[in-house]
Amino acid sequence: MKTEIQNKDGVITAILDGELDTAATVQTQEELKPLFEAKNEKINVDCSSLRYISSSGLRLFLGLLKQCKANGNTLTLLHMNNEVKNVFKLTGFDKLFDIHD
Amino acid sequence: MDIKNIRYIKHLKKMVEIRSFLLIIGAAILLEVTSAIQFHYVRDKISADLQLRANNELEAKSLAIRNLLYTAESAVRNHIWDAQRLLDQPDSMYSVARRLVEQNPEIKGSAISFVQDYYPSKGHWFEPYAVRRNDGTIDTIQLGSKDHDYFWMEFFEAPYAKNGGHWSNPYLDSDGAQTRLTTFSYPVHDKTGKIAAIMDADVALGGIDSVLNVSYLFPSSYNILISRNGELMDYPDSLKEMHSTLNEAIANWNDTVMHRVADKMRRGERGMAVIEDNDGVKSHIFYAPVGGGADWSLAVVCDNKSIFHSLDEMRNKLLWLQGAGFIFLLVILFRSTRNINRINKLSIEKERIDSELNIAREIQLGMLPPPGQKEVIGSEVMGLGSLIPAKEVGGDLYDYYESDGKVFFCIGDVSGKGVPASLLMAVTRSLFRAVSSKGSSPADIISLINRYVLDTDRSNMFVTLFVGILDLSTGRLYYCNAGHDAPYILSEGRVEKLPVESNIPVGVIDDFSFEGQTVELPRKCSLFLYTDGLTEAMDKDHNQFGEERLVETLRKVEAADQLPAPQLLIDTMSKAVEEFVAGAEQSDDLTMLAIRYESHLTRNSDKNSNSKMLKIDSQLSEIPRLNRFVEESAVEAGLSEEKASELKLAVEEAVVNVISYAYPAGETGPVSIEIICTPEEAQVRIIDEGEEFDPTATDDVDISLDVDDRAIGGLGIHLVKQLTDSLEYRREDGKNILTLTKTNNS
């Protein structure tokens, strides 16, 4: 699991590459720390290379969403593949998040 | 049999012995008494008869003697006239005497003895005498003289005194021939009536002898003839010796009866008595006066031995016969009591053997899985055995147990019966446990048992044996049959024989190569194993239960209740056999073993099934490995990538759940993940040994809630449920077993 954060044109974009399984979540959470600390920013998470997500990944996203709301950030999830999108649907997360292809 | 019974039987036996003995003794006494009475009467009758015969004899002999005497008497009387006529011619007296002797051959001599000085010319003594010499010539002599002073002699004095006839006592002839004589004398009167002389005739007693001894009552009988003085005139030699009178002859007799008899005889009495001589010989004596002119007495003596000879002989023979009879009876009694003893001993011995057999039987049954053994072996298999023992200890055996994901079972029948068979059964059963636990194949197990049995058993017994190992991880049954009846497989209403190589029984050939076999068991099936005690169970008419009835019964059970519980299968079969034999005695052990198998493996086609197992530690770092394993296995099995991914997620969530909650904080434990894939579906079993936790029982999370209200937890389980087609949880042997199934067609 690789995480890359780009800050470009006032938009913070996190690129997730790999499988966000339970084992990877702790590390990923650590790497996404800047997103949790950002304030009044526009945050995009590029999921095009995210091949897999587990519930711990979902919790990571949920936590990020709550933090974003608290910090006045906007959070958009981009380019989610079907499998990951399916997991979001199954958990009702698709309704919580702003998801764009 | 308890001691009380043994005592009772001993007591009974003694009673029977005593009773029989007394009975025989009683019979013997009764018989003897009857015989004795009978003999007594017969004896009396013989005595009475004898008395009659003896009296007849006495009478006849007396008559003969009287005849003899009468001859002599009449001879004398006839010549008295002659003498009287010639009294005045003294010298003619010689011819008178001579004529008398001449005319009477039985008369030895005759004298005419004149009173003193009757003829003065003839002197004081005058006694003309004619005597028959031994050569038959007759001499006449003058006998009287000073030396033969006859006036004082009996033959003269007695008739003179009584002026009548007189028989003298017997005496020895003086002529040197020692002839015993007796003399009849009669007075000769002259014309004035005075006695002039005494005329006599000498009779040889030998003539009486010949008359008396013509016949006897018995060969050993003898006669005693005595004169009135008791002088013996006829008698056996034993009495005669040196004695002239009967009293002298019996003087030394102790028997007073004889003395009295002698007195009575002298007195001329008549009677009968039993006498006993000093040698103890008893005799009957019959006596009576002879009658006639002489006051003689005649006795006939018969010894009892002769009288009762035939009776005694008969009695002796009877006694021998009776004795032999009683001995025979006693021998029979003895033998029969000995037989009773032997039967007693046998029955006591049999009791002992029976109780030992019962112990052997209990030990034998104790070696089998106990009746209360739980039916369930592992989660997929139920097993139940039943051994209905015959009266005698038999050699049937069965066993089943689970170890390391495999169910081991066997059924066998040792040839023969009794203790040897049960011992070999015990050996076989122990060997099965010992050998099978080493994880060998059924063929190896049987080969090893074969070798052990041949090494240890020298009695040429053998065992038919079926050994099976059901591998729960594959659903395959590995088995080997050593000459046993093929088990039946019941599945989906069908009843089929398991195809078996018959091989040969265990214990026949040392290096026989037993051929093992394997089969994929249907997903749901029952195995029914049995010994020939079932098929060969016989009713009273010796009809066998047979395989047809067996199959029919199995079909009925299977049709009524697919995948029946082993208990039902065995109960139904037992009942069918029981009804068939209808109370006939069971001759052989009847053993059944039912194994019910319901696979948890998901597969529709056995051939395409694929099973993989992964064992991990309960820590998150194992997750990537887990995910790779699941995904690869699923894809390999033909699941779409999407499905594979979903399955992967479901498994991960489930395993994470285990990692998080199953083991105490800070500790890890083993988690095994088994995945069985078919083209149609994939099934994953997650097994951990942690705390009991049923994820299927958790409440569903509400996915419609707003972000602020959404809880952090519960998502994982929710996903598992969402991503699988079926989810089953069970707790078994301290393990949590969660089974996830994902079908490939939805």
PDB file of N, CA and C in Angstrom, chain B residues 57 68 324 401 489 562 602 630 680 722:
ATOM      1  N   GLU B  57     -41.997-147.135  57.149  1.00  0.00           N
ATOM      2  CA  GLU B  57     -40.786-147.930  57.112  1.00  0.00           C
ATOM      3  C   GLU B  57     -40.660-148.803  58.371  1.00  0.00           C
ATOM      4  N   LEU B  68     -40.342-163.030  60.773  1.00  0.00           N
ATOM      5  CA  LEU B  68     -39.203-163.894  61.036  1.00  0.00           C
ATOM      6  C   LEU B  68     -39.378-164.619  62.377  1.00  0.00           C
ATOM      7  N   ALA B 324     -26.418-112.523  44.591  1.00  0.00           N
ATOM      8  CA  ALA B 324     -25.910-111.944  43.335  1.00  0.00           C
ATOM      9  C   ALA B 324     -26.805-110.790  42.907  1.00  0.00           C
ATOM     10  N   TYR B 401     -13.244 -44.406  16.120  1.00  0.00           N
ATOM     11  CA  TYR B 401     -12.840 -43.228  16.879  1.00  0.00           C
ATOM     12  C   TYR B 401     -12.327 -42.184  15.896  1.00  0.00           C
ATOM     13  N   ILE B 489     -23.468 -48.951   1.520  1.00  0.00           N
ATOM     14  CA  ILE B 489     -23.552 -47.493   1.555  1.00  0.00           C
ATOM     15  C   ILE B 489     -24.990 -47.096   1.281  1.00  0.00           C
ATOM     16  N   GLN B 562     -34.098 -40.118   5.133  1.00  0.00           N
ATOM     17  CA  GLN B 562     -32.793 -40.020   4.471  1.00  0.00           C
ATOM     18  C   GLN B 562     -31.751 -39.559   5.463  1.00  0.00           C
ATOM     19  N   THR B 602     -17.966 -28.237   0.685  1.00  0.00           N
ATOM     20  CA  THR B 602     -18.931 -27.797  -0.302  1.00  0.00           C
ATOM     21  C   THR B 602     -18.467 -28.234  -1.667  1.00  0.00           C
ATOM     22  N   VAL B 630      -6.477 -16.496   0.034  1.00  0.00           N
ATOM     23  CA  VAL B 630      -7.898 -16.613  -0.294  1.00  0.00           C
ATOM     24  C   VAL B 630      -8.125 -16.241  -1.764  1.00  0.00           C
ATOM     25  N   GLU B 680     -18.676 -24.071  -8.720  1.00  0.00           N
ATOM     26  CA  GLU B 680     -19.936 -23.414  -8.374  1.00  0.00           C
ATOM     27  C   GLU B 680     -19.833 -22.539  -7.139  1.00  0.00           C
ATOM     28  N   GLN B 722     -22.844  -9.479   4.279  1.00  0.00           N
ATOM     29  CA  GLN B 722     -23.247  -8.978   2.967  1.00  0.00           C
ATOM     30  C   GLN B 722     -22.551  -9.700   1.824  1.00  0.00           C
TER      31      GLN B 722
END
